[in-house]
Short mmCIF file of C-alpha atoms in Angstrom, two decimals:
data_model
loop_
_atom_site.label_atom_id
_atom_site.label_comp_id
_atom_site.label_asym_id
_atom_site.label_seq_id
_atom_site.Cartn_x
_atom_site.Cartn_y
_atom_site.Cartn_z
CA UNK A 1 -25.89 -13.50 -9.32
CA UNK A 2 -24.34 -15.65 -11.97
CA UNK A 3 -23.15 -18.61 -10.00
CA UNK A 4 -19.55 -19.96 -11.13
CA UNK A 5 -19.45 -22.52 -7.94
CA UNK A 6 -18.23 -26.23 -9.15
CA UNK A 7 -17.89 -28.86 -6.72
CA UNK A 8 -14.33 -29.98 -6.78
CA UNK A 9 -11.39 -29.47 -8.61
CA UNK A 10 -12.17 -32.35 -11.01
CA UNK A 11 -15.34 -30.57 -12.59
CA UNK A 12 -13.11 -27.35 -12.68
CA UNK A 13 -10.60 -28.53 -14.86
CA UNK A 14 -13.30 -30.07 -17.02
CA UNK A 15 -12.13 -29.03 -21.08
CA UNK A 16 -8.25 -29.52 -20.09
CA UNK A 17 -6.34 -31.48 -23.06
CA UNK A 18 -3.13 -32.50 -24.48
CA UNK A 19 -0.79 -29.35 -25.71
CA UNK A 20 -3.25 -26.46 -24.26
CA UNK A 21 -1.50 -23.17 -22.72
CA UNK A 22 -2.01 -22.80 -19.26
CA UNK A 23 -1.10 -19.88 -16.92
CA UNK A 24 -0.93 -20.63 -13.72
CA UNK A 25 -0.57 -17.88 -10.46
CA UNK A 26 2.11 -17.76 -7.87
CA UNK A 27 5.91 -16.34 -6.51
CA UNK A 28 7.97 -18.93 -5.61
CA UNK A 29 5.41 -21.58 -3.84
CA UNK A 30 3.82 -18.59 -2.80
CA UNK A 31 0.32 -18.33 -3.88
CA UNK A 32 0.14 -21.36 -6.21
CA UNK A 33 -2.84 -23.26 -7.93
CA UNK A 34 -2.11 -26.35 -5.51
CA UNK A 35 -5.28 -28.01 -6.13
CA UNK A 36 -5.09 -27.65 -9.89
CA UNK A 37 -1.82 -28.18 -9.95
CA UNK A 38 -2.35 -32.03 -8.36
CA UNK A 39 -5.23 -32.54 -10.44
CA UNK A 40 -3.44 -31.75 -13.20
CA UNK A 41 -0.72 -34.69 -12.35
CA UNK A 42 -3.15 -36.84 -11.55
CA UNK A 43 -5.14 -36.49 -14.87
CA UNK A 44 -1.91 -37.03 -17.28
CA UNK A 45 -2.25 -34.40 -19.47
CA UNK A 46 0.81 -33.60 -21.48
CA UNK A 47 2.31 -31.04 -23.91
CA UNK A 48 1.43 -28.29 -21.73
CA UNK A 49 2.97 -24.92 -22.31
CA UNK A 50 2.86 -23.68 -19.04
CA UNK A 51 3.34 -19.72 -18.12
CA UNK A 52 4.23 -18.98 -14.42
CA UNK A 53 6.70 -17.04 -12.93
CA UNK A 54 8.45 -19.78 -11.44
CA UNK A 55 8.69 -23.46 -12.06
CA UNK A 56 8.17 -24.80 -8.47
CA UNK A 57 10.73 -27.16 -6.91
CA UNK A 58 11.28 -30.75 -7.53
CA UNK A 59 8.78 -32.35 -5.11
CA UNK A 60 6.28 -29.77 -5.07
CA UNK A 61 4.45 -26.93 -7.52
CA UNK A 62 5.07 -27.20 -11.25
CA UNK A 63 8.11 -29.40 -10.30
CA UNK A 64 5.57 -31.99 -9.82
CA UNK A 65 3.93 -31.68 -13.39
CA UNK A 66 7.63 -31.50 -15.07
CA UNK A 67 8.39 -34.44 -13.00
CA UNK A 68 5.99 -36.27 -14.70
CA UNK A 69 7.20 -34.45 -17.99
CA UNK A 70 3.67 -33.07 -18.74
CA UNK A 71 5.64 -29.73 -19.94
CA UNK A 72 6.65 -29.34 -23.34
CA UNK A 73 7.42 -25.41 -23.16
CA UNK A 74 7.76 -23.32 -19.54
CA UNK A 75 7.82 -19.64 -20.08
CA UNK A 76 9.25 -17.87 -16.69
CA UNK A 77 10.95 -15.43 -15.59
CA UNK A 78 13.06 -17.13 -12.98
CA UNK A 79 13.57 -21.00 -13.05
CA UNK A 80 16.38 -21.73 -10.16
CA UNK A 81 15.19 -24.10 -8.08
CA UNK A 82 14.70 -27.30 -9.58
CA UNK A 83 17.21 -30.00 -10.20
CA UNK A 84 14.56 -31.62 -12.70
CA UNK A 85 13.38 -28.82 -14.41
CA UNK A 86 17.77 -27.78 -15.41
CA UNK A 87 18.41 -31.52 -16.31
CA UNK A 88 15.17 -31.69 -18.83
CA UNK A 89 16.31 -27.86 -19.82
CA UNK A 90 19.82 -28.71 -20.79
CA UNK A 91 18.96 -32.17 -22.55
CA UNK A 92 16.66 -30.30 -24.84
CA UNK A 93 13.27 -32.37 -23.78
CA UNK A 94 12.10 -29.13 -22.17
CA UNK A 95 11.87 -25.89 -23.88
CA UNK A 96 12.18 -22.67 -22.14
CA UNK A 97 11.16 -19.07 -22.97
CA UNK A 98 12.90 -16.48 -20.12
CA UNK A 99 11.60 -13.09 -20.01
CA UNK A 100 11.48 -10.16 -18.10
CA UNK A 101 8.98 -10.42 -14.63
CA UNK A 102 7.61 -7.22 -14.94
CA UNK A 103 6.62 -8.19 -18.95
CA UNK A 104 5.11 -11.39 -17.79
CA UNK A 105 2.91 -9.65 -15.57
CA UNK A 106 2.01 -6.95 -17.94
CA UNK A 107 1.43 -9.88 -20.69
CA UNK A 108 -0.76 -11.18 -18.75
CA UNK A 109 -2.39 -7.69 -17.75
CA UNK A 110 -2.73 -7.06 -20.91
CA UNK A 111 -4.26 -10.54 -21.74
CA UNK A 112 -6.76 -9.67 -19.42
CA UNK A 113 -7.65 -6.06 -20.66
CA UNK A 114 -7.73 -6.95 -24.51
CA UNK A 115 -4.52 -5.37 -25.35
CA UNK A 116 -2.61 -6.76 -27.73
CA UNK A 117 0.71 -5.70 -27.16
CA UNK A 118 2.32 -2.77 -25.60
CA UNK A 119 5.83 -1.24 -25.88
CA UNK A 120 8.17 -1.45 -22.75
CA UNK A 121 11.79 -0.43 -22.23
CA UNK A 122 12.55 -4.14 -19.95
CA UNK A 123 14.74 -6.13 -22.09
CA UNK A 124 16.07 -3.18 -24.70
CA UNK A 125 19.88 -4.25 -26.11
CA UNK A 126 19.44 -7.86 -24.72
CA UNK A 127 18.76 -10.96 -26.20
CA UNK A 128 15.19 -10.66 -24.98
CA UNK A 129 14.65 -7.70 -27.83
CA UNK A 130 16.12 -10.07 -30.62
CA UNK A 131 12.94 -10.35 -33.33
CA UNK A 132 10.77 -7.79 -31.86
CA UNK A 133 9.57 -4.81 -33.14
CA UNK A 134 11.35 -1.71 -31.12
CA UNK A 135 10.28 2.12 -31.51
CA UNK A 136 11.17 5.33 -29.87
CA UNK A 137 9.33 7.53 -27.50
CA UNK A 138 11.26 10.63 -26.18
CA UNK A 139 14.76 9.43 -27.19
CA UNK A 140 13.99 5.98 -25.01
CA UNK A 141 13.74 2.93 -27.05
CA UNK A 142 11.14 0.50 -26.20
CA UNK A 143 10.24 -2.76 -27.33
CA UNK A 144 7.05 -4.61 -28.22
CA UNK A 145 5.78 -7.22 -26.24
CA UNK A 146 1.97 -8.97 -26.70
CA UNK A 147 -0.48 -10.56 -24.69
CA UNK A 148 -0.28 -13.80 -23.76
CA UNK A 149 -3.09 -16.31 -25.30
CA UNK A 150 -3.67 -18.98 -23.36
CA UNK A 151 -6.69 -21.47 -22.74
CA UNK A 152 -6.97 -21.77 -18.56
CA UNK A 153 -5.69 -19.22 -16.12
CA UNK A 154 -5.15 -21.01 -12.73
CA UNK A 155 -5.83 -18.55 -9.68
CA UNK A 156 -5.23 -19.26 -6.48
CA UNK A 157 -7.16 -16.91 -3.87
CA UNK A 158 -7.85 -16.44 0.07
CA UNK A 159 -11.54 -15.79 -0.05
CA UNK A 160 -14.12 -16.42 -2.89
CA UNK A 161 -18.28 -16.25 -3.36
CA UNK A 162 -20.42 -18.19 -5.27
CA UNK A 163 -20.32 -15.20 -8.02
CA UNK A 164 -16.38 -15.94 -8.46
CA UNK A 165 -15.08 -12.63 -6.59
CA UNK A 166 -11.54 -12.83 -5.19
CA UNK A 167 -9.84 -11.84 -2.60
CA UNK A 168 -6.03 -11.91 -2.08
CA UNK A 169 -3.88 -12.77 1.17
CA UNK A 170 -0.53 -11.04 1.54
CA UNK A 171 1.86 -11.16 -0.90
CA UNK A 172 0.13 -14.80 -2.17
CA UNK A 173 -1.42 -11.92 -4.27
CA UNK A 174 1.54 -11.73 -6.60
CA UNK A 175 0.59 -12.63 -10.36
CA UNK A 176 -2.70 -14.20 -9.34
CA UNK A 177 -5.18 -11.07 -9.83
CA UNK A 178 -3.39 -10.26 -13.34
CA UNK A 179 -4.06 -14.06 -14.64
CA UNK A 180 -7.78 -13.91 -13.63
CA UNK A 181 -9.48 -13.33 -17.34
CA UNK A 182 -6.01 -13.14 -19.41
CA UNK A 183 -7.12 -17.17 -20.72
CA UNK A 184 -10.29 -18.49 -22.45
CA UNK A 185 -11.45 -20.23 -18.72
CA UNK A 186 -10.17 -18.76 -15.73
CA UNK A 187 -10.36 -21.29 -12.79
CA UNK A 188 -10.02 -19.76 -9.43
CA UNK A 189 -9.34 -22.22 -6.04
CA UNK A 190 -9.79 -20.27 -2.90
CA UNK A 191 -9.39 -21.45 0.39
CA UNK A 192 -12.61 -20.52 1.93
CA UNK A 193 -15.81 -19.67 -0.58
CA UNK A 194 -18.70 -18.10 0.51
CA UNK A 195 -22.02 -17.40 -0.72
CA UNK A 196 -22.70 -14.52 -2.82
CA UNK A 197 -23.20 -11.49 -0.53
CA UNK A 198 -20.89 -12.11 2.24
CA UNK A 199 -17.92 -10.69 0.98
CA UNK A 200 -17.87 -7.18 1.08
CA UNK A 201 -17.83 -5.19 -2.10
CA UNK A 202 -15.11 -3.08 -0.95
CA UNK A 203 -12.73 -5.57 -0.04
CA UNK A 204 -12.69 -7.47 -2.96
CA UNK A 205 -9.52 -7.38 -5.62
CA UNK A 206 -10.70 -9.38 -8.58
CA UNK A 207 -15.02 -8.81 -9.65
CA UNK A 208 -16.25 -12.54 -10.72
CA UNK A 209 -16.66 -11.00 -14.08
CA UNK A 210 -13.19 -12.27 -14.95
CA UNK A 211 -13.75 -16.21 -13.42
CA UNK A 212 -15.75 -18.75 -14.61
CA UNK A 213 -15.54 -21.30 -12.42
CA UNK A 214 -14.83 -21.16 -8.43
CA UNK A 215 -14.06 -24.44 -6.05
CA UNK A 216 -13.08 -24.56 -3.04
CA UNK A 217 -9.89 -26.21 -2.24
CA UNK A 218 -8.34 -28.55 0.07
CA UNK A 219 -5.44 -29.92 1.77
CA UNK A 220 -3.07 -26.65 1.58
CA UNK A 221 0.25 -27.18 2.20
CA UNK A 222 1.43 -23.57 1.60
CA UNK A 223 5.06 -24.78 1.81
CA UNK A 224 7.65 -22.22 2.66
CA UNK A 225 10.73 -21.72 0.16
CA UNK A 226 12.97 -20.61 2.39
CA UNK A 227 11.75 -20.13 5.77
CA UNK A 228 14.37 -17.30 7.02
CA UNK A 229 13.80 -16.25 10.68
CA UNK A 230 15.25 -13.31 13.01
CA UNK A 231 17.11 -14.53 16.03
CA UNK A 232 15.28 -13.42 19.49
CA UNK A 233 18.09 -11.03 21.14
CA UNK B 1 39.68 -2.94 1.49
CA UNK B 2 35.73 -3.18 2.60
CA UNK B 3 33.70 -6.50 2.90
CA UNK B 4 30.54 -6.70 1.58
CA UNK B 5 29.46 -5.26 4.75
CA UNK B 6 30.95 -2.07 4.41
CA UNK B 7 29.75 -2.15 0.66
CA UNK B 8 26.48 -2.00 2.22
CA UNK B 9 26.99 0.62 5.10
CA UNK B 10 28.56 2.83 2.15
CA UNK B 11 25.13 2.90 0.21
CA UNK B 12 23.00 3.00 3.42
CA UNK B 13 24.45 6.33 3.19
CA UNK B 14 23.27 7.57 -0.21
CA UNK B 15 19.62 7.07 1.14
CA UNK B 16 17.41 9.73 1.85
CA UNK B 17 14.64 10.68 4.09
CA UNK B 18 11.76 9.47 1.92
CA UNK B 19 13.12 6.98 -0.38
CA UNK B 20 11.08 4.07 -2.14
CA UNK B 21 13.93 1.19 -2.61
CA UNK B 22 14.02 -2.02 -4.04
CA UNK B 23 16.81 -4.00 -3.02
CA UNK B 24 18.56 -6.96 -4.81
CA UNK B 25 19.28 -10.42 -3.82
CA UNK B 26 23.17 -10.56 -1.94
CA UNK B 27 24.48 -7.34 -1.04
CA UNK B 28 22.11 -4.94 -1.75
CA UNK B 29 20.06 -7.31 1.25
CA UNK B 30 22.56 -6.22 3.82
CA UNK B 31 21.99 -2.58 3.15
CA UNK B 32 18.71 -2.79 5.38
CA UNK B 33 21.11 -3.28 8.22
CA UNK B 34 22.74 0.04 7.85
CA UNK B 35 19.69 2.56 7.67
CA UNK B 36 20.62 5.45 9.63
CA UNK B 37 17.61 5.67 12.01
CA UNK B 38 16.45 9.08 11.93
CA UNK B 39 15.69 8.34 7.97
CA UNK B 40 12.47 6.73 6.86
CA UNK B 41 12.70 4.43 4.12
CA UNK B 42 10.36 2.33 2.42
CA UNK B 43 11.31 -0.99 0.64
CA UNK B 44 9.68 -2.51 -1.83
CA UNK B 45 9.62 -6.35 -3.13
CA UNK B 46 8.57 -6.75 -6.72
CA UNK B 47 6.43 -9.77 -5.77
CA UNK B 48 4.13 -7.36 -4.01
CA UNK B 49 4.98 -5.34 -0.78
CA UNK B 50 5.87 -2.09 -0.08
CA UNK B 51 6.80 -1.22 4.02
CA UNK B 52 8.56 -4.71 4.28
CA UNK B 53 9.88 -5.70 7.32
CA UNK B 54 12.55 -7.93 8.90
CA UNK B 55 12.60 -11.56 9.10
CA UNK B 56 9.95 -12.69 11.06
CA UNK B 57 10.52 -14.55 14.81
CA UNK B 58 10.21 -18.40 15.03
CA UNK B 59 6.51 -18.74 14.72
CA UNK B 60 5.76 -16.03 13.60
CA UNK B 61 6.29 -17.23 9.81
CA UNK B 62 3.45 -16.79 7.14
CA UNK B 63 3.66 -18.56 3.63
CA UNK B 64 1.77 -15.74 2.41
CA UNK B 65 4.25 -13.21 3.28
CA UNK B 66 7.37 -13.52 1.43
CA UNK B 67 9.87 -11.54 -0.13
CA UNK B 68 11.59 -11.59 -3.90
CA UNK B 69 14.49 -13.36 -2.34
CA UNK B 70 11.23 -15.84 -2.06
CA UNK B 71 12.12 -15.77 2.23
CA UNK B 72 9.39 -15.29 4.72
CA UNK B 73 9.64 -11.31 6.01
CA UNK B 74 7.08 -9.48 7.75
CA UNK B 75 5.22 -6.45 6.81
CA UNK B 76 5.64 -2.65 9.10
CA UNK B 77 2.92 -0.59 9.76
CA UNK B 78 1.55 1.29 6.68
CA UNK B 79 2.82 -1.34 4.68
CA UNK B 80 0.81 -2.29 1.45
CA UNK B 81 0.63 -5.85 -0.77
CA UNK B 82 -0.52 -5.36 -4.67
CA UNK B 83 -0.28 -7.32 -7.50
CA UNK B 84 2.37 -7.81 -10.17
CA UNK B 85 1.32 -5.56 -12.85
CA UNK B 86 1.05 -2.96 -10.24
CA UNK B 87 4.55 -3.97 -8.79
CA UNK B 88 6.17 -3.10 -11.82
CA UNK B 89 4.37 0.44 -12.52
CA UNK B 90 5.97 1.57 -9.72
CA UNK B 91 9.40 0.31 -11.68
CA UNK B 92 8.85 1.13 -14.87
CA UNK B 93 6.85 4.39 -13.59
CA UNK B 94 9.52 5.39 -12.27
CA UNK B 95 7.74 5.94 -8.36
CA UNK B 96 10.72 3.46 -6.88
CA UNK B 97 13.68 5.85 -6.15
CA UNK B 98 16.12 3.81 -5.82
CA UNK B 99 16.90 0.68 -7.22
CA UNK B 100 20.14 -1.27 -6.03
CA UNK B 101 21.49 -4.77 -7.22
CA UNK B 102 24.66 -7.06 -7.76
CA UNK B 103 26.15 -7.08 -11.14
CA UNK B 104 28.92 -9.58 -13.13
CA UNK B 105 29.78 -7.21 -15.00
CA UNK B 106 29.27 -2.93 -15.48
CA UNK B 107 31.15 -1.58 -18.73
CA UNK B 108 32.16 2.04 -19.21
CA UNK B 109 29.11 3.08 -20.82
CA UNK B 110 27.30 1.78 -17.85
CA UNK B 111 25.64 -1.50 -19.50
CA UNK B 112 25.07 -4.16 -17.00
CA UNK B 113 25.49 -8.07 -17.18
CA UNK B 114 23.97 -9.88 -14.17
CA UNK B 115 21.73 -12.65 -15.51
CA UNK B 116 23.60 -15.50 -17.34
CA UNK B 117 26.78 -17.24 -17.43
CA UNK B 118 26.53 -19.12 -20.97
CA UNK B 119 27.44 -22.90 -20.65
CA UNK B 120 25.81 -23.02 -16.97
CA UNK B 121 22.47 -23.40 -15.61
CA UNK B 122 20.44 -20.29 -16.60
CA UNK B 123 18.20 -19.55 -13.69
CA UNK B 124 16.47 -16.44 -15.16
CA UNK B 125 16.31 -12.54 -15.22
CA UNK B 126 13.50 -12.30 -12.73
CA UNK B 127 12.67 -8.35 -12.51
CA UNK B 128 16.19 -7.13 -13.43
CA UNK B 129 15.63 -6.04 -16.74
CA UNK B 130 12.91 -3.88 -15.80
CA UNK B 131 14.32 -2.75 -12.92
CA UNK B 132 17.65 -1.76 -14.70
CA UNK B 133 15.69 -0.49 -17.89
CA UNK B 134 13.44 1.91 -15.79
CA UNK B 135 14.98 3.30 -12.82
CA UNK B 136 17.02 6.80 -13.19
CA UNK B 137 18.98 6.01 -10.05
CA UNK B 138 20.73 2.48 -10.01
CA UNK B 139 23.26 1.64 -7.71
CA UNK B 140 25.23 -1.69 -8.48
CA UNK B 141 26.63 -3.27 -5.32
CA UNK B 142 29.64 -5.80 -6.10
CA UNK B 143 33.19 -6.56 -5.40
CA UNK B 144 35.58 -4.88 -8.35
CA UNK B 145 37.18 -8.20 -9.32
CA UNK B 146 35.64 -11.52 -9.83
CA UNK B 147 36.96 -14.76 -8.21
CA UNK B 148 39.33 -15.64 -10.67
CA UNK B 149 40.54 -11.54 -9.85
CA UNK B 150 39.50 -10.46 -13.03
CA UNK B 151 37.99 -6.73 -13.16
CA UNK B 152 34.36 -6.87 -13.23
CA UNK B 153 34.42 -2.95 -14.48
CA UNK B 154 34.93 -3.12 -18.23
CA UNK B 155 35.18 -1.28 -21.91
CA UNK B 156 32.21 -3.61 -22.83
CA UNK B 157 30.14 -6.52 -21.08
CA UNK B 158 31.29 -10.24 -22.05
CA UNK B 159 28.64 -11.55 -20.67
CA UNK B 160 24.84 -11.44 -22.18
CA UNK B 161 23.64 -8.02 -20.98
CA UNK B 162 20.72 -7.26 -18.83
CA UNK B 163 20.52 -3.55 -19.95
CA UNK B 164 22.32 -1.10 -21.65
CA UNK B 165 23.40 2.78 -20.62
CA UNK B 166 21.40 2.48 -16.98
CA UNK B 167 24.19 1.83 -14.69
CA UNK B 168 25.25 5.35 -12.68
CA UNK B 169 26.91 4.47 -9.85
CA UNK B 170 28.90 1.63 -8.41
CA UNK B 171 29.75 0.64 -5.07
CA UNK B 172 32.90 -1.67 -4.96
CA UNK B 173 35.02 -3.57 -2.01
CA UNK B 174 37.66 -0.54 -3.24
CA UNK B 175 35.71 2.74 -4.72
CA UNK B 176 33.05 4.61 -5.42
CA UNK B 177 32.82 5.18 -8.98
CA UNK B 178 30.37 7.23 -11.17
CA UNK B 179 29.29 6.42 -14.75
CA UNK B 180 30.05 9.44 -16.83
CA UNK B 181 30.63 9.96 -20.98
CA UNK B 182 34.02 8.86 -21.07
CA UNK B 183 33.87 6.08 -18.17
CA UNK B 184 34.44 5.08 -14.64
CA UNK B 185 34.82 8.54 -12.73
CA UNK B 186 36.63 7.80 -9.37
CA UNK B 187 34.53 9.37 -6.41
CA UNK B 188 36.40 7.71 -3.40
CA UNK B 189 38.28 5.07 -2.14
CA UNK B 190 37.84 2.79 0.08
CA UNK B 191 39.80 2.93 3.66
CA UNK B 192 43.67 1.92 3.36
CA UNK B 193 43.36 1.47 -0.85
CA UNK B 194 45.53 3.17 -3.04
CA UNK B 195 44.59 4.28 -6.22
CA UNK B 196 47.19 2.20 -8.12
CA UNK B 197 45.09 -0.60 -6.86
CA UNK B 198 42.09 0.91 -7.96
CA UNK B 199 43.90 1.40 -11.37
CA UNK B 200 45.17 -2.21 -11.71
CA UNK B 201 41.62 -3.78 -10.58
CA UNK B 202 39.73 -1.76 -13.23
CA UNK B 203 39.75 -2.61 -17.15
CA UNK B 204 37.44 0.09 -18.26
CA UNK B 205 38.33 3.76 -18.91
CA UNK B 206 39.36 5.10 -15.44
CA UNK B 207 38.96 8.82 -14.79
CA UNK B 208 40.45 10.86 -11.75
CA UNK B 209 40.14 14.40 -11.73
CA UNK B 210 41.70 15.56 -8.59
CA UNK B 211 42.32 14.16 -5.35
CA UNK B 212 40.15 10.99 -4.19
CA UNK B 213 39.26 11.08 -0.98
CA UNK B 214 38.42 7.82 1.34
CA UNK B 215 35.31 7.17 2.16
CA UNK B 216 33.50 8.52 5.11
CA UNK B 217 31.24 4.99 6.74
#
């Protein structure tokens, strides 16, 4: 087995400069890169054009990178909860590229698979289909979209071996399994990594094939959102 | 007049036996509530669940299992988690039956404005645009006038659109109204309104063929 094991999360993000594109997994704080994500802080690196669904909250996530103002250019789909993120937004030091959540993930998909752009109806007669190329297929108009390019994909997982398969916990899954491949170096942090052999073949969502290097992570906080409960009656 | 509770309990009922639905955040939520129990209903959360479930008990939380709405939820039996990508081939695949979500604004031609308020914060369009760009069967769940009472059914959207031509029913606080060629078709009204309030309340081309009748919750 090709081994994709690093030690820590410091000789994973090995090759990470100044202005790269990064994608990074997650819903919410759901399923996020946490280990990269600190390492990331505590390393400096700025200029980052950063491509996640979300852009964290202001203590925690990618809140804590914009906090820093690391970002130069977010591309979301949904960016509400983050005082710091809408003051850099609307003072112009932060630019930010909105699009549809179901072309992010395809982007990415598509990143992944070697497609370079596909045609899809999300965003037709909206400023989202200003510029692009648009084309009909049985009297539906659909526009083009491409794959993202992108130098690190940041995956957060549950379980991981030694040959850098994945698997996914609940719905921590999200854009994770999509982002695995769809950059130059795919770093994946798991939460418990194995040895090569003691996953079982069946169970796992993402082959190594599309990781290159695998660490184990530490010192999850998994912080809820918005914990929302159901009163005992 | 309904509240948004009754806006809800009004599209429980177009449900049927069967259905895959993804629900929007505000209203649509409450429509959970009102499934009729000898229906079986699936819902689905783009961020990757299909069977979910209701709020979990204190304890019982998992910051793994959340919904769009980004709240913890729990997952039925038979229930299913999958990533993105595959989230949103069931949308744009059309598998989802029913989609329903809030709205700013609907216009006669059924183009819908949801997203963006220019001049304020700009939070995103998360999965509307390829919810309302893919689903055959949209339901918008809102209240007919704005704050300021302004009609929120219109000739055309002021606001920046989210999609155009996908909108085919609506679900007010005062009627149920159907997107047809030449505008807002009135289906019913809601208990105790009149249809000179109905008239008044709605900017867009209003059609009424023959007698409304209230509706049935």
């Amino acid at each position: 087995m090709v081994n994709k094991k690093v030690n820590s999360i410091q000789e994973a993000l090995n090759g990470v400069y100044d202005g790269m594109t990064l994608i990074l997994g997650g819903f919410g704080l759901c399923g996020i890169p946490e280990n990269a994500i600190s390492e990331l802080v505590r390393l400096g690196i700025k200029d980052l054009t950063c491509i996640s669904n979300n852009a964290g909250v202001d203590d925690f996530g990618l809140g804590l990178l914009l906090k820093k103002r690391q970002v130069k250019k977010m591309i979301s789909s949904y960016v509400g909860e983050n005082d710091e993120f809408e003051r850099q937004m609307l003072s112009g030091e932060l630019d930010v590229e909105l699009i549809p959540q179901g072309t992010l993930a395809e982007r990415c998909r598509a990143a992944q698979a070697g497609i370079p752009a596909f045609f899809t109806p999300a965003g037709f007669g909206t400023e989202v289909a200003v510029g692009k190329e648009t084309r009909q297929f049985d009297g539906k108009t659909y526009i083009l979209e491409k794959a993202f390019k992108a130098d690190f994909s940041f995956i957060k997982a549950w379980r991981g071996d030694t040959a850098g398969n994945l698997i996914f916990k609940g719905t921590a899954r999200n854009f994770n399994p999509n982002m695995c491949g769809a950059a130059t170096i795919t770093v994946a942090e798991v939460e418990e990594l194995v040895p090569a052999g003691e996953l079982d073949p069946n169970q796992i969502h993402i082959p190594g094939i599309f990781v290159q290097r695998i660490t184990k992570g530490i010192n999850y906080e998994k912080r809820i959102e918005k914990l929302t409960l159901r009163t005992r009656s | 007049m309904l509240d948004k509770n009754g806006i809800a309990k009004r599209i429980a009922n177009e449900i049927k036996n069967g259905y895959y639905v993804n629900l929007g955040i505000g209203i649509p939520t409450l429509v959970v509530n009102f499934i009729p129990n000898d229906i079986e209903v699936e819902f689905q959360s783009e961020n990757g669940i299909l069977g979910m479930g209701p709020f979990p008990f204190e304890g019982l939380e998992d910051a793994d299992l959340i919904n769009a709405g980004k709240q913890t939820i729990t997952a039925l039996d038979g229930a299913s988690y999958f990533d993105s990508a595959m989230s949103f081939s069931m949308i744009r695949g059309k598998h989802v039956n029913l989609t329903i979500l809030g709205a700013m604004e609907v216009s006669e031609t059924g183009d819908i404005a949801n997203w963006k308020i220019p001049g304020y914060m700009v939070k995103g369009m998360g999965g509307a645009m390829d919810l309302v760009a893919s689903a055959d069967n949209i339901i918008v769940a809102m209240m007919h006038t704005n704050k300021r009472g302004d009609s929120k059914l219109l000739k055309k959207c002021n606001l920046p659109l989210t999609g155009v031509g996908c909108v085919k029913k609506i679900v007010t606080n005062l009627a149920v109204l159907e997107v047809v060629n030449a505008g807002f078709k009135l289906l019913e009204r809601a208990p105790g309104v009149s249809i000179e309030l109905i008239k008044e309340s709605t900017d867009g081309a209003l059609i009424i063929e023959s007698e409304v009748p209230e509706m049935i919750l």
